[in-house]
Amino acid sequence: MSVQILSQNAAPGKQVKFNFSAEVVSYVIGISYWYFEYDKSDHQTKEISLNIDSSSNGDVVYATPKAVLSGQGHGLNSSSTVNMSCIAVLKEAESDLVLASLPGLANGSKSTPITTPVPSSIDAGVVNGWYAEYGAGHHVKTFQTSVQTIVNGSLTTLESTMVMKDNTGHSASNPTLDAGLIASSSPELIAGYLQQEQTGSPLQVSFPGVSNLSSVGVMLQSLTVSYGTNTDHDIKFIGGGTTGWTVNGNTVTLNNAQGLMSDGKHNQDSSLSSVSLIVLAVPA
């Protein structure tokens, strides 16, 4: 088996290519960072959605992030971006690495169980899209997207959380989450985790037992942004994850790890906001 991880940044609506070194058998795309900003000032919000339209052909995976931030007749500006990592199995699909995509999971629902390796060193769900829409424009108090794994022997189930709500009882109607599953018992793929981080400072993830890493990717597992316990506001921008990383030997240094939301005057309450990330690496 051969595993490779590549990363790309894209403006919403723009297609990018992940050029792998051999034919792609299976793949999962995860989000390392997303940032949506209105084209003008802050506004009440009706919809916040992201879907990654992807396909593969030979050694290339094509991905187009389709994003919506809409309210009061306004949409995304040119600063909006989606940073993605793509993990792919090349040449042969081995039983010790399972990659699966599960789109459209309703908030609070569980996926169909998927057969995964036993024992697994990695059983991880990642967020690769969502749909959250009010019936009309409202303020936002809390935006939350998250995927959890439930492992029962050789079966792994993903459970979704997708919430957008204000402080006066309005919630997104029938929100859904797009998720990916990465399960492995192979030493070709290793993982480190950052749980509920909220910082603009660098963070390090090290992989003891290996000297160097040949490829690295970072994927979002959960994000929560909230203005506070008893308040809501318009949105000027919203997003989160890590804006980038560097690799030195067996250590990955992330620029930051945080959730962001602001109307231009009021920022997220960082005591109630955070991200969880998985750092995937292939040893050299």
mmCIF file of C-alpha atoms in Angstrom:
data_model
loop_
_atom_site.group_PDB
_atom_site.id
_atom_site.type_symbol
_atom_site.label_atom_id
_atom_site.label_comp_id
_atom_site.label_asym_id
_atom_site.label_seq_id
_atom_site.Cartn_x
_atom_site.Cartn_y
_atom_site.Cartn_z
ATOM 1 C CA MET A 1 0.000 0.000 0.000
ATOM 2 C CA SER A 2 1.085 3.535 -0.663
ATOM 3 C CA VAL A 3 -0.398 6.515 1.155
ATOM 4 C CA GLN A 4 0.107 10.180 0.332
ATOM 5 C CA ILE A 5 -1.298 13.430 1.735
ATOM 6 C CA LEU A 6 -1.417 16.717 -0.190
ATOM 7 C CA SER A 7 -2.810 20.141 0.712
ATOM 8 C CA GLN A 8 -4.296 22.982 -1.353
ATOM 9 C CA ASN A 9 -5.970 26.348 -0.738
ATOM 10 C CA ALA A 10 -8.888 27.486 -2.884
ATOM 11 C CA ALA A 11 -11.249 30.393 -3.192
ATOM 12 C CA PRO A 12 -14.895 29.264 -3.080
ATOM 13 C CA GLY A 13 -16.011 28.132 -6.527
ATOM 14 C CA LYS A 14 -12.457 27.584 -7.802
ATOM 15 C CA GLN A 15 -11.269 24.087 -8.718
ATOM 16 C CA VAL A 16 -7.880 22.835 -7.523
ATOM 17 C CA LYS A 17 -5.946 19.678 -8.348
ATOM 18 C CA PHE A 18 -4.211 17.301 -5.961
ATOM 19 C CA ASN A 19 -1.509 15.712 -8.135
ATOM 20 C CA PHE A 20 -0.522 12.407 -6.550
ATOM 21 C CA SER A 21 2.456 10.266 -7.526
ATOM 22 C CA ALA A 22 0.385 7.279 -8.701
ATOM 23 C CA GLU A 23 -3.183 6.245 -9.485
ATOM 24 C CA VAL A 24 -5.652 7.114 -6.739
ATOM 25 C CA VAL A 25 -7.724 4.193 -5.475
ATOM 26 C CA SER A 26 -9.608 5.990 -2.689
ATOM 27 C CA TYR A 27 -9.406 9.361 -0.967
ATOM 28 C CA VAL A 28 -10.884 11.645 1.667
ATOM 29 C CA ILE A 29 -10.706 15.440 1.667
ATOM 30 C CA GLY A 30 -10.721 17.307 4.970
ATOM 31 C CA ILE A 31 -10.792 20.996 5.855
ATOM 32 C CA SER A 32 -7.756 22.443 7.617
ATOM 33 C CA TYR A 33 -9.067 26.029 7.633
ATOM 34 C CA TRP A 34 -12.034 27.990 6.341
ATOM 35 C CA TYR A 35 -12.791 31.691 6.384
ATOM 36 C CA PHE A 36 -15.990 33.270 5.078
ATOM 37 C CA GLU A 37 -16.418 37.051 5.034
ATOM 38 C CA TYR A 38 -19.268 39.200 3.740
ATOM 39 C CA ASP A 39 -18.620 41.394 0.724
ATOM 40 C CA LYS A 40 -19.456 44.548 2.658
ATOM 41 C CA SER A 41 -20.269 45.217 6.329
ATOM 42 C CA ASP A 42 -21.677 42.859 8.939
ATOM 43 C CA HIS A 43 -25.154 41.421 8.354
ATOM 44 C CA GLN A 44 -27.830 39.193 9.747
ATOM 45 C CA THR A 45 -27.280 35.719 8.339
ATOM 46 C CA LYS A 46 -29.581 33.268 6.619
ATOM 47 C CA GLU A 47 -27.228 30.518 5.439
ATOM 48 C CA ILE A 48 -23.713 29.246 6.135
ATOM 49 C CA SER A 49 -22.853 26.223 4.015
ATOM 50 C CA LEU A 50 -19.849 24.443 2.551
ATOM 51 C CA ASN A 51 -19.678 21.496 0.186
ATOM 52 C CA ILE A 52 -16.544 20.134 -1.474
ATOM 53 C CA ASP A 53 -17.367 18.793 -4.922
ATOM 54 C CA SER A 54 -14.650 16.261 -5.758
ATOM 55 C CA SER A 55 -13.705 13.526 -8.214
ATOM 56 C CA SER A 56 -10.627 11.553 -9.206
ATOM 57 C CA ASN A 57 -9.111 10.563 -12.527
ATOM 58 C CA GLY A 58 -5.907 8.571 -12.567
ATOM 59 C CA ASP A 59 -3.381 10.226 -10.282
ATOM 60 C CA VAL A 60 -5.366 13.475 -9.831
ATOM 61 C CA VAL A 61 -8.098 14.412 -7.360
ATOM 62 C CA TYR A 62 -10.142 17.461 -8.346
ATOM 63 C CA ALA A 63 -11.829 19.537 -5.637
ATOM 64 C CA THR A 64 -14.092 22.582 -5.803
ATOM 65 C CA PRO A 65 -15.284 24.106 -2.518
ATOM 66 C CA LYS A 66 -18.793 25.492 -2.907
ATOM 67 C CA ALA A 67 -19.484 27.962 -0.121
ATOM 68 C CA VAL A 68 -22.411 30.118 0.963
ATOM 69 C CA LEU A 69 -22.480 32.985 3.449
ATOM 70 C CA SER A 70 -25.693 34.867 2.747
ATOM 71 C CA GLY A 71 -27.894 37.402 4.494
ATOM 72 C CA GLN A 72 -29.730 40.610 3.679
ATOM 73 C CA GLY A 73 -28.831 40.214 0.013
ATOM 74 C CA HIS A 74 -25.070 39.944 0.560
ATOM 75 C CA GLY A 75 -22.569 37.147 -0.015
ATOM 76 C CA LEU A 76 -18.908 36.180 0.129
ATOM 77 C CA ASN A 77 -16.056 38.556 -0.625
ATOM 78 C CA SER A 78 -12.699 37.802 -2.229
ATOM 79 C CA SER A 79 -10.996 37.194 1.134
ATOM 80 C CA SER A 80 -12.989 33.997 1.660
ATOM 81 C CA THR A 81 -10.989 30.784 1.412
ATOM 82 C CA VAL A 82 -11.085 27.045 2.082
ATOM 83 C CA ASN A 83 -7.827 25.206 2.864
ATOM 84 C CA MET A 84 -8.014 21.446 2.283
ATOM 85 C CA SER A 85 -5.942 18.330 2.892
ATOM 86 C CA CYS A 86 -6.490 15.212 0.785
ATOM 87 C CA ILE A 87 -5.354 11.749 1.876
ATOM 88 C CA ALA A 88 -5.254 9.070 -0.803
ATOM 89 C CA VAL A 89 -4.526 5.381 -1.092
ATOM 90 C CA LEU A 90 -2.431 4.814 -4.207
ATOM 91 C CA LYS A 91 -2.103 1.821 -6.542
ATOM 92 C CA GLU A 92 -3.726 -0.844 -4.340
ATOM 93 C CA ALA A 93 -6.549 -0.706 -1.811
ATOM 94 C CA GLU A 94 -5.324 -2.600 1.232
ATOM 95 C CA SER A 95 -7.588 -3.793 4.038
ATOM 96 C CA ASP A 96 -5.556 -1.996 6.716
ATOM 97 C CA LEU A 97 -6.615 1.499 5.562
ATOM 98 C CA VAL A 98 -10.244 2.506 5.014
ATOM 99 C CA LEU A 99 -11.259 5.904 3.603
ATOM 100 C CA ALA A 100 -14.933 6.794 3.281
ATOM 101 C CA SER A 101 -17.060 9.886 2.657
ATOM 102 C CA LEU A 102 -20.478 10.256 4.264
ATOM 103 C CA PRO A 103 -22.334 13.360 3.074
ATOM 104 C CA GLY A 104 -25.602 14.774 4.359
ATOM 105 C CA LEU A 105 -25.716 13.444 7.934
ATOM 106 C CA ALA A 106 -28.561 15.110 9.845
ATOM 107 C CA ASN A 107 -27.707 16.882 13.090
ATOM 108 C CA GLY A 108 -27.526 14.336 15.905
ATOM 109 C CA SER A 109 -27.742 11.339 13.553
ATOM 110 C CA LYS A 110 -25.450 8.350 13.127
ATOM 111 C CA SER A 111 -24.064 6.990 9.890
ATOM 112 C CA THR A 112 -24.405 3.443 8.649
ATOM 113 C CA PRO A 113 -21.676 1.354 10.361
ATOM 114 C CA ILE A 114 -18.541 0.918 8.258
ATOM 115 C CA THR A 115 -16.221 -2.080 8.506
ATOM 116 C CA THR A 116 -12.787 -0.944 9.686
ATOM 117 C CA PRO A 117 -9.497 -2.702 10.571
ATOM 118 C CA VAL A 118 -9.110 -4.441 13.936
ATOM 119 C CA PRO A 119 -7.182 -3.382 15.868
ATOM 120 C CA SER A 120 -7.122 0.168 14.530
ATOM 121 C CA SER A 121 -4.437 2.709 15.373
ATOM 122 C CA ILE A 122 -6.595 5.445 13.804
ATOM 123 C CA ASP A 123 -10.406 5.676 13.807
ATOM 124 C CA ALA A 124 -11.127 9.316 13.017
ATOM 125 C CA GLY A 125 -14.020 11.285 11.655
ATOM 126 C CA VAL A 126 -13.363 14.607 9.912
ATOM 127 C CA VAL A 127 -15.607 17.467 8.832
ATOM 128 C CA ASN A 128 -15.603 18.219 5.097
ATOM 129 C CA GLY A 129 -18.783 20.251 4.700
ATOM 130 C CA TRP A 130 -22.144 21.295 6.107
ATOM 131 C CA TYR A 131 -25.461 22.962 5.406
ATOM 132 C CA ALA A 132 -27.055 25.334 7.925
ATOM 133 C CA GLU A 133 -29.880 27.711 6.989
ATOM 134 C CA TYR A 134 -32.424 29.736 8.921
ATOM 135 C CA GLY A 135 -35.837 30.268 7.369
ATOM 136 C CA ALA A 136 -35.007 33.997 7.325
ATOM 137 C CA GLY A 137 -32.095 36.221 8.311
ATOM 138 C CA HIS A 138 -31.197 36.281 12.021
ATOM 139 C CA HIS A 139 -28.307 37.041 14.314
ATOM 140 C CA VAL A 140 -25.977 34.207 15.286
ATOM 141 C CA LYS A 141 -25.123 33.207 18.824
ATOM 142 C CA THR A 142 -23.443 29.839 18.241
ATOM 143 C CA PHE A 143 -22.206 27.934 15.196
ATOM 144 C CA GLN A 144 -21.002 24.378 15.788
ATOM 145 C CA THR A 145 -19.906 21.568 13.498
ATOM 146 C CA SER A 146 -18.466 18.298 14.789
ATOM 147 C CA VAL A 147 -18.100 14.601 14.031
ATOM 148 C CA GLN A 148 -17.506 11.840 16.574
ATOM 149 C CA THR A 149 -16.517 8.204 16.026
ATOM 150 C CA ILE A 150 -18.176 5.276 17.772
ATOM 151 C CA VAL A 151 -16.149 2.066 17.498
ATOM 152 C CA ASN A 152 -17.721 -1.329 18.138
ATOM 153 C CA GLY A 153 -15.298 -4.085 17.228
ATOM 154 C CA SER A 154 -14.828 -4.033 13.452
ATOM 155 C CA LEU A 155 -17.605 -1.485 12.903
ATOM 156 C CA THR A 156 -17.184 2.299 13.108
ATOM 157 C CA THR A 157 -20.098 4.738 13.112
ATOM 158 C CA LEU A 158 -19.906 8.508 12.746
ATOM 159 C CA GLU A 159 -22.197 10.777 14.772
ATOM 160 C CA SER A 160 -22.799 14.328 13.551
ATOM 161 C CA THR A 161 -23.388 17.673 15.245
ATOM 162 C CA MET A 162 -24.428 20.680 13.144
ATOM 163 C CA VAL A 163 -25.931 23.688 14.938
ATOM 164 C CA MET A 164 -26.555 27.325 14.073
ATOM 165 C CA LYS A 165 -28.727 29.326 16.474
ATOM 166 C CA ASP A 166 -29.377 32.799 17.845
ATOM 167 C CA ASN A 167 -30.289 33.902 21.373
ATOM 168 C CA THR A 168 -34.055 34.160 20.820
ATOM 169 C CA GLY A 169 -34.981 30.617 19.841
ATOM 170 C CA HIS A 170 -34.176 30.571 16.130
ATOM 171 C CA SER A 171 -32.186 27.584 14.862
ATOM 172 C CA ALA A 172 -31.109 26.312 11.468
ATOM 173 C CA SER A 173 -33.795 24.091 9.954
ATOM 174 C CA ASN A 174 -32.678 20.512 9.208
ATOM 175 C CA PRO A 175 -28.923 21.207 9.201
ATOM 176 C CA THR A 176 -26.632 18.512 7.814
ATOM 177 C CA LEU A 177 -22.958 17.577 8.070
ATOM 178 C CA ASP A 178 -20.635 16.095 5.425
ATOM 179 C CA ALA A 179 -18.092 13.806 7.066
ATOM 180 C CA GLY A 180 -15.114 11.661 6.178
ATOM 181 C CA LEU A 181 -13.802 8.545 7.901
ATOM 182 C CA ILE A 182 -10.135 7.572 8.155
ATOM 183 C CA ALA A 183 -9.434 4.206 9.756
ATOM 184 C CA SER A 184 -6.059 2.489 9.719
ATOM 185 C CA SER A 185 -3.982 -0.201 11.366
ATOM 186 C CA SER A 186 -1.005 0.484 9.089
ATOM 187 C CA PRO A 187 2.305 1.975 10.291
ATOM 188 C CA GLU A 188 2.332 3.882 6.976
ATOM 189 C CA LEU A 189 -0.107 6.377 8.512
ATOM 190 C CA ILE A 190 0.220 8.012 11.934
ATOM 191 C CA ALA A 191 -1.864 10.673 13.659
ATOM 192 C CA GLY A 192 -1.693 13.300 16.366
ATOM 193 C CA TYR A 193 -4.602 15.223 17.855
ATOM 194 C CA LEU A 194 -5.290 18.729 19.100
ATOM 195 C CA GLN A 195 -8.462 18.831 21.172
ATOM 196 C CA GLN A 196 -10.522 21.984 21.799
ATOM 197 C CA GLU A 197 -7.748 24.486 21.140
ATOM 198 C CA GLN A 198 -8.261 28.256 20.930
ATOM 199 C CA THR A 199 -5.036 30.140 20.338
ATOM 200 C CA GLY A 200 -3.336 32.369 17.801
ATOM 201 C CA SER A 201 0.059 31.031 18.890
ATOM 202 C CA PRO A 202 2.024 28.150 17.294
ATOM 203 C CA LEU A 203 1.284 24.601 18.446
ATOM 204 C CA GLN A 204 3.491 21.550 17.966
ATOM 205 C CA VAL A 205 2.589 17.918 17.331
ATOM 206 C CA SER A 206 5.499 15.453 17.472
ATOM 207 C CA PHE A 207 5.644 11.831 16.353
ATOM 208 C CA PRO A 208 8.144 9.897 18.509
ATOM 209 C CA GLY A 209 9.674 6.830 16.928
ATOM 210 C CA VAL A 210 10.056 8.300 13.441
ATOM 211 C CA SER A 211 12.809 10.569 12.154
ATOM 212 C CA ASN A 212 11.147 12.373 9.275
ATOM 213 C CA LEU A 213 7.740 12.776 7.679
ATOM 214 C CA SER A 214 7.201 12.480 3.922
ATOM 215 C CA SER A 215 3.756 14.120 3.818
ATOM 216 C CA VAL A 216 1.457 15.801 6.330
ATOM 217 C CA GLY A 217 -2.144 16.995 6.332
ATOM 218 C CA VAL A 218 -4.406 18.607 8.904
ATOM 219 C CA MET A 219 -8.173 18.096 9.078
ATOM 220 C CA LEU A 220 -10.926 19.626 11.155
ATOM 221 C CA GLN A 221 -12.818 17.350 13.545
ATOM 222 C CA SER A 222 -14.876 19.983 15.326
ATOM 223 C CA LEU A 223 -15.389 23.736 15.511
ATOM 224 C CA THR A 224 -17.452 25.815 17.903
ATOM 225 C CA VAL A 225 -17.741 29.600 17.787
ATOM 226 C CA SER A 226 -20.001 31.550 20.130
ATOM 227 C CA TYR A 227 -20.471 35.200 20.976
ATOM 228 C CA GLY A 228 -21.389 34.318 24.544
ATOM 229 C CA THR A 229 -23.975 32.847 26.858
ATOM 230 C CA ASN A 230 -26.722 35.446 26.530
ATOM 231 C CA THR A 231 -25.923 37.410 23.401
ATOM 232 C CA ASP A 232 -26.020 37.256 19.616
ATOM 233 C CA HIS A 233 -24.833 39.547 16.817
ATOM 234 C CA ASP A 234 -24.518 40.004 13.080
ATOM 235 C CA ILE A 235 -21.606 38.349 11.274
ATOM 236 C CA LYS A 236 -18.830 40.068 9.348
ATOM 237 C CA PHE A 237 -16.628 36.971 9.181
ATOM 238 C CA ILE A 238 -16.603 33.408 10.497
ATOM 239 C CA GLY A 239 -14.258 30.427 10.218
ATOM 240 C CA GLY A 240 -11.458 28.541 11.897
ATOM 241 C CA GLY A 241 -8.911 25.749 11.921
ATOM 242 C CA THR A 242 -5.205 26.334 11.327
ATOM 243 C CA THR A 243 -3.957 28.755 8.683
ATOM 244 C CA GLY A 244 -0.917 26.574 7.914
ATOM 245 C CA TRP A 245 1.946 24.482 9.253
ATOM 246 C CA THR A 246 5.607 23.617 8.827
ATOM 247 C CA VAL A 247 7.408 20.289 9.202
ATOM 248 C CA ASN A 248 10.815 19.830 10.815
ATOM 249 C CA GLY A 249 11.923 16.220 11.191
ATOM 250 C CA ASN A 250 9.167 14.447 13.122
ATOM 251 C CA THR A 251 7.509 17.636 14.412
ATOM 252 C CA VAL A 252 4.635 19.541 12.832
ATOM 253 C CA THR A 253 4.214 23.165 13.946
ATOM 254 C CA LEU A 254 0.775 24.618 13.335
ATOM 255 C CA ASN A 255 0.512 28.393 13.010
ATOM 256 C CA ASN A 256 -2.540 28.464 15.268
ATOM 257 C CA ALA A 257 -5.713 26.558 16.088
ATOM 258 C CA GLN A 258 -8.859 28.535 16.732
ATOM 259 C CA GLY A 259 -12.438 29.356 15.855
ATOM 260 C CA LEU A 260 -13.266 32.867 14.640
ATOM 261 C CA MET A 261 -16.473 34.926 14.473
ATOM 262 C CA SER A 262 -16.965 38.687 14.502
ATOM 263 C CA ASP A 263 -19.366 41.430 13.462
ATOM 264 C CA GLY A 264 -16.487 43.910 13.312
ATOM 265 C CA LYS A 265 -17.024 45.136 16.872
ATOM 266 C CA HIS A 266 -17.871 41.996 18.844
ATOM 267 C CA ASN A 267 -15.608 38.966 18.545
ATOM 268 C CA GLN A 268 -16.219 35.372 19.561
ATOM 269 C CA ASP A 269 -16.067 34.523 23.249
ATOM 270 C CA SER A 270 -12.854 32.505 23.161
ATOM 271 C CA SER A 271 -13.708 30.746 26.418
ATOM 272 C CA LEU A 272 -16.674 29.185 24.562
ATOM 273 C CA SER A 273 -14.995 28.761 21.157
ATOM 274 C CA SER A 274 -12.492 26.158 19.981
ATOM 275 C CA VAL A 275 -11.377 23.735 17.292
ATOM 276 C CA SER A 276 -10.256 20.107 17.354
ATOM 277 C CA LEU A 277 -7.846 18.948 14.640
ATOM 278 C CA ILE A 278 -6.232 15.720 13.520
ATOM 279 C CA VAL A 279 -2.692 15.860 12.133
ATOM 280 C CA LEU A 280 -2.111 12.992 9.691
ATOM 281 C CA ALA A 281 1.412 12.065 8.667
ATOM 282 C CA VAL A 282 3.195 9.525 6.506
ATOM 283 C CA PRO A 283 6.645 8.568 7.863
ATOM 284 C CA ALA A 284 9.545 8.954 5.431
#
